[in-house]
Amino acid sequence: MRKRWLALGATAAVLAATLVPAAPAMAAPTFKVPFPCNQSWSGQTRTNHSPANAIDFNRTDDLGDPVVASAPGTVDVVTNLGDTSYGKYVRINHGGGHTTYYAHLNAFNVSVGQTVGYGRVIGYVGTTGGSTGPHLHYEQRIDGSSVKIKFNGVQALYWGTKNYTSDNGCGGTNTGEGTVNTAGSPLTVRSGPGTGYSSVGTVADGAKVTIQCQTSGTSVSGTYGTSSIWDRIGSGRFISDAYVYTGYDGYIPGVPRC
């Protein structure tokens, strides 16, 4: 009898384990087009793509254009595979098994462990790896498997080419990103948006800066032409946009005015 009851108990345990419902998968975040607010890009899907569910994005003269996070998350891969495969690519972990991939980048603008939100510049369009021309290779994955891409809950076009207009970071509360380029000299930081304001420090050439807001001020001629735009990089800290690479000729879409 004892053996029989043990056998029945084991059978009941197996049945109980079988009948326990699996935990529901966490809902996907609302993914947006991976480019700054109001930009339009041509996205192509094709059956011979690897993986087939990925989208290749292009627009005229897109080399070096900024790529932004398509949803909030944590950067967990920033790597360079050299002249093969994805080349320079970033992966963002959005939780619940959801990740996004941004491949063939020209340069990075984030590091591993960094938290990002909508509109955050993570890198720049390039042609690294196995790419034959500048474009962004973009993927959405669940538990490591590539899935058909959705923007704002609507599935992208499969198969063919479609123009997508971004509403990523259009809320006007996002920060911008830039890289100081002075050809060697430190860039003077002013207490206000103009050369008549007092110096409150410097920023090194090549430094990456977070732009909290932008405003007009003294016109300055610099690396990127003549501009009256000033970027606030902190409380009472302004630098001339003429020396900052942001990927835009003028104000950055989605970044508020000071």
XYZ file of C-alpha atoms in Angstrom:
258
model
C 0.000 0.000 0.000
C 2.797 2.410 0.893
C 4.352 2.074 -2.580
C 0.934 2.608 -4.162
C 0.317 5.825 -2.213
C 3.791 7.101 -3.082
C 3.099 6.423 -6.729
C -0.262 8.178 -6.544
C 1.360 11.139 -4.773
C 4.030 11.420 -7.444
C 1.360 11.247 -10.157
C -0.658 14.007 -8.455
C 2.455 16.174 -8.172
C 3.141 15.763 -11.896
C -0.478 16.637 -12.746
C -0.382 19.679 -10.456
C 2.798 20.889 -12.094
C 1.246 20.355 -15.514
C -1.967 22.202 -14.678
C -0.352 25.302 -13.131
C -0.885 28.096 -15.691
C 2.188 29.818 -17.063
C 2.769 33.387 -15.931
C 1.556 35.841 -18.572
C 4.248 37.610 -20.571
C 4.842 41.222 -19.680
C 3.180 43.597 -22.135
C 5.459 45.208 -24.685
C 6.320 48.869 -24.212
C 4.999 51.389 -26.725
C 7.784 51.397 -29.293
C 8.281 54.459 -31.468
C 10.213 55.115 -34.667
C 13.924 55.246 -33.636
C 14.574 58.768 -34.912
C 13.991 62.267 -33.501
C 10.596 63.968 -33.473
C 8.987 64.771 -36.861
C 11.702 63.143 -38.972
C 10.486 60.955 -41.863
C 12.383 57.810 -42.840
C 11.900 55.098 -45.440
C 11.685 51.664 -43.815
C 12.143 48.471 -45.831
C 11.254 44.890 -44.926
C 12.091 41.907 -47.102
C 11.901 38.147 -46.828
C 15.619 37.626 -47.508
C 16.669 39.965 -44.686
C 18.487 38.491 -41.684
C 16.459 38.340 -39.554
C 13.461 38.773 -41.857
C 11.475 40.805 -39.301
C 14.108 43.566 -39.125
C 13.628 46.967 -40.781
C 16.327 48.856 -42.701
C 15.837 52.626 -42.457
C 17.154 55.169 -44.961
C 16.793 58.794 -45.979
C 18.870 61.167 -48.137
C 22.359 61.957 -46.773
C 21.674 59.972 -43.594
C 25.285 59.131 -42.678
C 25.855 60.463 -39.161
C 22.195 61.238 -38.442
C 21.174 60.607 -34.809
C 19.430 57.391 -33.772
C 17.250 57.502 -30.650
C 15.884 54.925 -28.204
C 12.527 53.640 -29.424
C 11.297 53.055 -25.849
C 12.575 53.521 -22.271
C 15.022 50.907 -21.030
C 18.582 50.108 -20.002
C 21.469 49.808 -22.451
C 22.980 46.342 -22.023
C 25.139 45.982 -25.153
C 27.440 48.532 -26.797
C 29.891 46.694 -29.006
C 31.770 46.630 -32.293
C 31.831 43.409 -34.326
C 34.238 44.942 -36.816
C 33.691 44.438 -40.544
C 31.129 41.654 -40.128
C 27.503 41.276 -39.111
C 26.038 44.250 -37.180
C 29.323 46.140 -36.937
C 28.817 48.769 -34.252
C 25.519 48.133 -32.513
C 23.535 48.963 -29.382
C 20.979 46.797 -27.606
C 18.410 48.174 -25.159
C 16.676 45.967 -22.594
C 13.095 47.146 -22.010
C 12.179 44.504 -19.422
C 9.872 41.490 -19.662
C 12.079 39.882 -22.330
C 11.713 42.822 -24.745
C 14.853 44.185 -26.425
C 15.668 46.392 -29.399
C 18.741 46.333 -31.652
C 20.311 49.287 -33.518
C 23.004 48.121 -35.941
C 25.620 49.392 -38.456
C 26.132 52.570 -36.386
C 28.823 55.083 -37.213
C 29.407 55.965 -33.542
C 27.968 55.400 -30.070
C 26.447 57.946 -27.711
C 25.649 55.699 -24.724
C 27.383 53.189 -22.472
C 26.388 49.867 -20.892
C 24.193 50.265 -17.831
C 22.846 53.647 -18.881
C 19.113 54.290 -18.507
C 17.501 55.877 -21.573
C 14.075 57.261 -22.424
C 12.163 58.282 -25.529
C 14.157 60.565 -27.799
C 17.525 59.803 -26.173
C 20.293 59.790 -28.798
C 22.076 56.436 -28.543
C 24.255 56.583 -31.652
C 24.546 57.731 -35.244
C 23.653 56.135 -38.593
C 26.599 54.436 -40.248
C 27.701 51.663 -42.580
C 29.772 49.427 -40.289
C 29.826 45.634 -40.239
C 28.310 43.836 -43.217
C 26.521 46.954 -44.474
C 26.937 48.024 -48.115
C 25.776 51.606 -47.489
C 24.623 53.916 -44.689
C 21.377 52.834 -42.991
C 19.975 51.774 -39.641
C 19.202 48.089 -39.132
C 16.504 47.941 -36.428
C 14.990 44.958 -34.607
C 12.480 44.238 -31.866
C 12.927 40.938 -30.019
C 11.087 38.941 -27.364
C 13.171 36.507 -25.312
C 15.874 36.756 -27.955
C 13.661 35.962 -30.952
C 13.046 38.579 -33.632
C 9.372 39.558 -33.975
C 7.411 41.691 -36.402
C 7.917 45.317 -35.477
C 5.216 47.604 -34.127
C 5.244 51.375 -33.736
C 2.655 52.859 -31.363
C 1.032 49.418 -31.302
C 0.587 49.219 -35.094
C 2.498 46.595 -37.059
C 4.986 47.857 -39.622
C 4.537 47.013 -43.295
C 5.546 43.472 -44.286
C 6.788 43.102 -47.019
C 7.883 46.245 -48.826
C 8.858 49.870 -48.252
C 6.938 52.495 -46.292
C 7.639 56.019 -45.033
C 7.442 56.450 -41.257
C 7.222 59.811 -39.473
C 8.527 59.814 -35.912
C 6.657 61.136 -32.890
C 9.513 60.012 -30.655
C 10.351 62.651 -28.048
C 7.788 65.147 -29.333
C 6.544 65.968 -25.839
C 8.972 68.868 -25.527
C 10.367 67.680 -22.190
C 13.336 65.696 -23.473
C 16.979 66.556 -23.297
C 19.298 66.572 -26.282
C 22.796 65.262 -26.771
C 25.826 66.803 -28.429
C 29.580 66.500 -28.812
C 31.888 69.488 -28.391
C 34.183 70.079 -31.371
C 36.675 72.920 -31.105
C 39.624 71.279 -32.887
C 41.565 71.071 -29.635
C 40.853 74.024 -27.373
C 38.506 73.847 -24.365
C 35.128 75.492 -24.962
C 34.230 78.338 -22.604
C 31.078 77.852 -20.542
C 29.141 81.062 -19.870
C 26.687 81.971 -17.117
C 24.177 83.043 -19.793
C 23.522 82.716 -23.539
C 26.153 85.068 -24.873
C 29.809 86.045 -24.958
C 29.057 89.018 -22.702
C 28.234 86.701 -19.792
C 30.925 85.677 -17.338
C 32.975 82.519 -17.801
C 32.052 79.766 -15.342
C 34.373 77.049 -16.618
C 35.256 75.079 -19.737
C 34.280 71.856 -21.513
C 36.978 69.739 -23.142
C 37.106 69.228 -26.891
C 35.381 65.932 -27.711
C 33.283 65.896 -24.536
C 29.677 64.698 -24.758
C 27.137 67.055 -23.230
C 23.477 66.770 -22.257
C 21.496 69.749 -23.542
C 18.683 70.649 -21.146
C 17.242 73.405 -23.326
C 18.216 75.856 -26.087
C 17.812 79.591 -26.540
C 19.017 82.464 -28.729
C 21.842 84.766 -27.755
C 25.053 86.234 -29.092
C 25.878 85.113 -32.634
C 29.086 83.060 -32.710
C 31.139 81.685 -35.621
C 32.517 78.235 -34.845
C 33.157 74.745 -36.146
C 29.601 74.382 -37.466
C 29.171 77.814 -38.993
C 27.625 80.926 -37.488
C 24.847 80.410 -34.969
C 22.969 82.439 -32.361
C 21.779 79.259 -30.594
C 23.078 78.563 -27.090
C 22.788 75.233 -25.296
C 22.184 75.066 -21.545
C 24.169 72.152 -20.121
C 23.456 72.871 -16.469
C 22.123 75.505 -14.111
C 23.686 78.793 -15.217
C 25.913 76.976 -17.721
C 25.633 77.773 -21.449
C 27.797 76.927 -24.454
C 27.587 78.117 -28.051
C 25.854 75.625 -30.360
C 28.284 76.672 -33.112
C 30.822 74.366 -31.461
C 28.481 71.453 -30.678
C 27.620 68.576 -33.008
C 23.962 67.642 -32.461
C 23.042 66.229 -35.869
C 20.830 69.234 -36.671
C 21.211 72.554 -38.459
C 19.371 74.649 -35.908
C 17.295 73.797 -32.873
C 17.017 70.138 -31.827
C 13.435 68.842 -32.302
C 11.803 67.956 -28.986
C 14.271 69.873 -26.817
C 12.533 72.756 -24.998
C 13.476 76.414 -25.375
C 15.024 77.980 -22.263
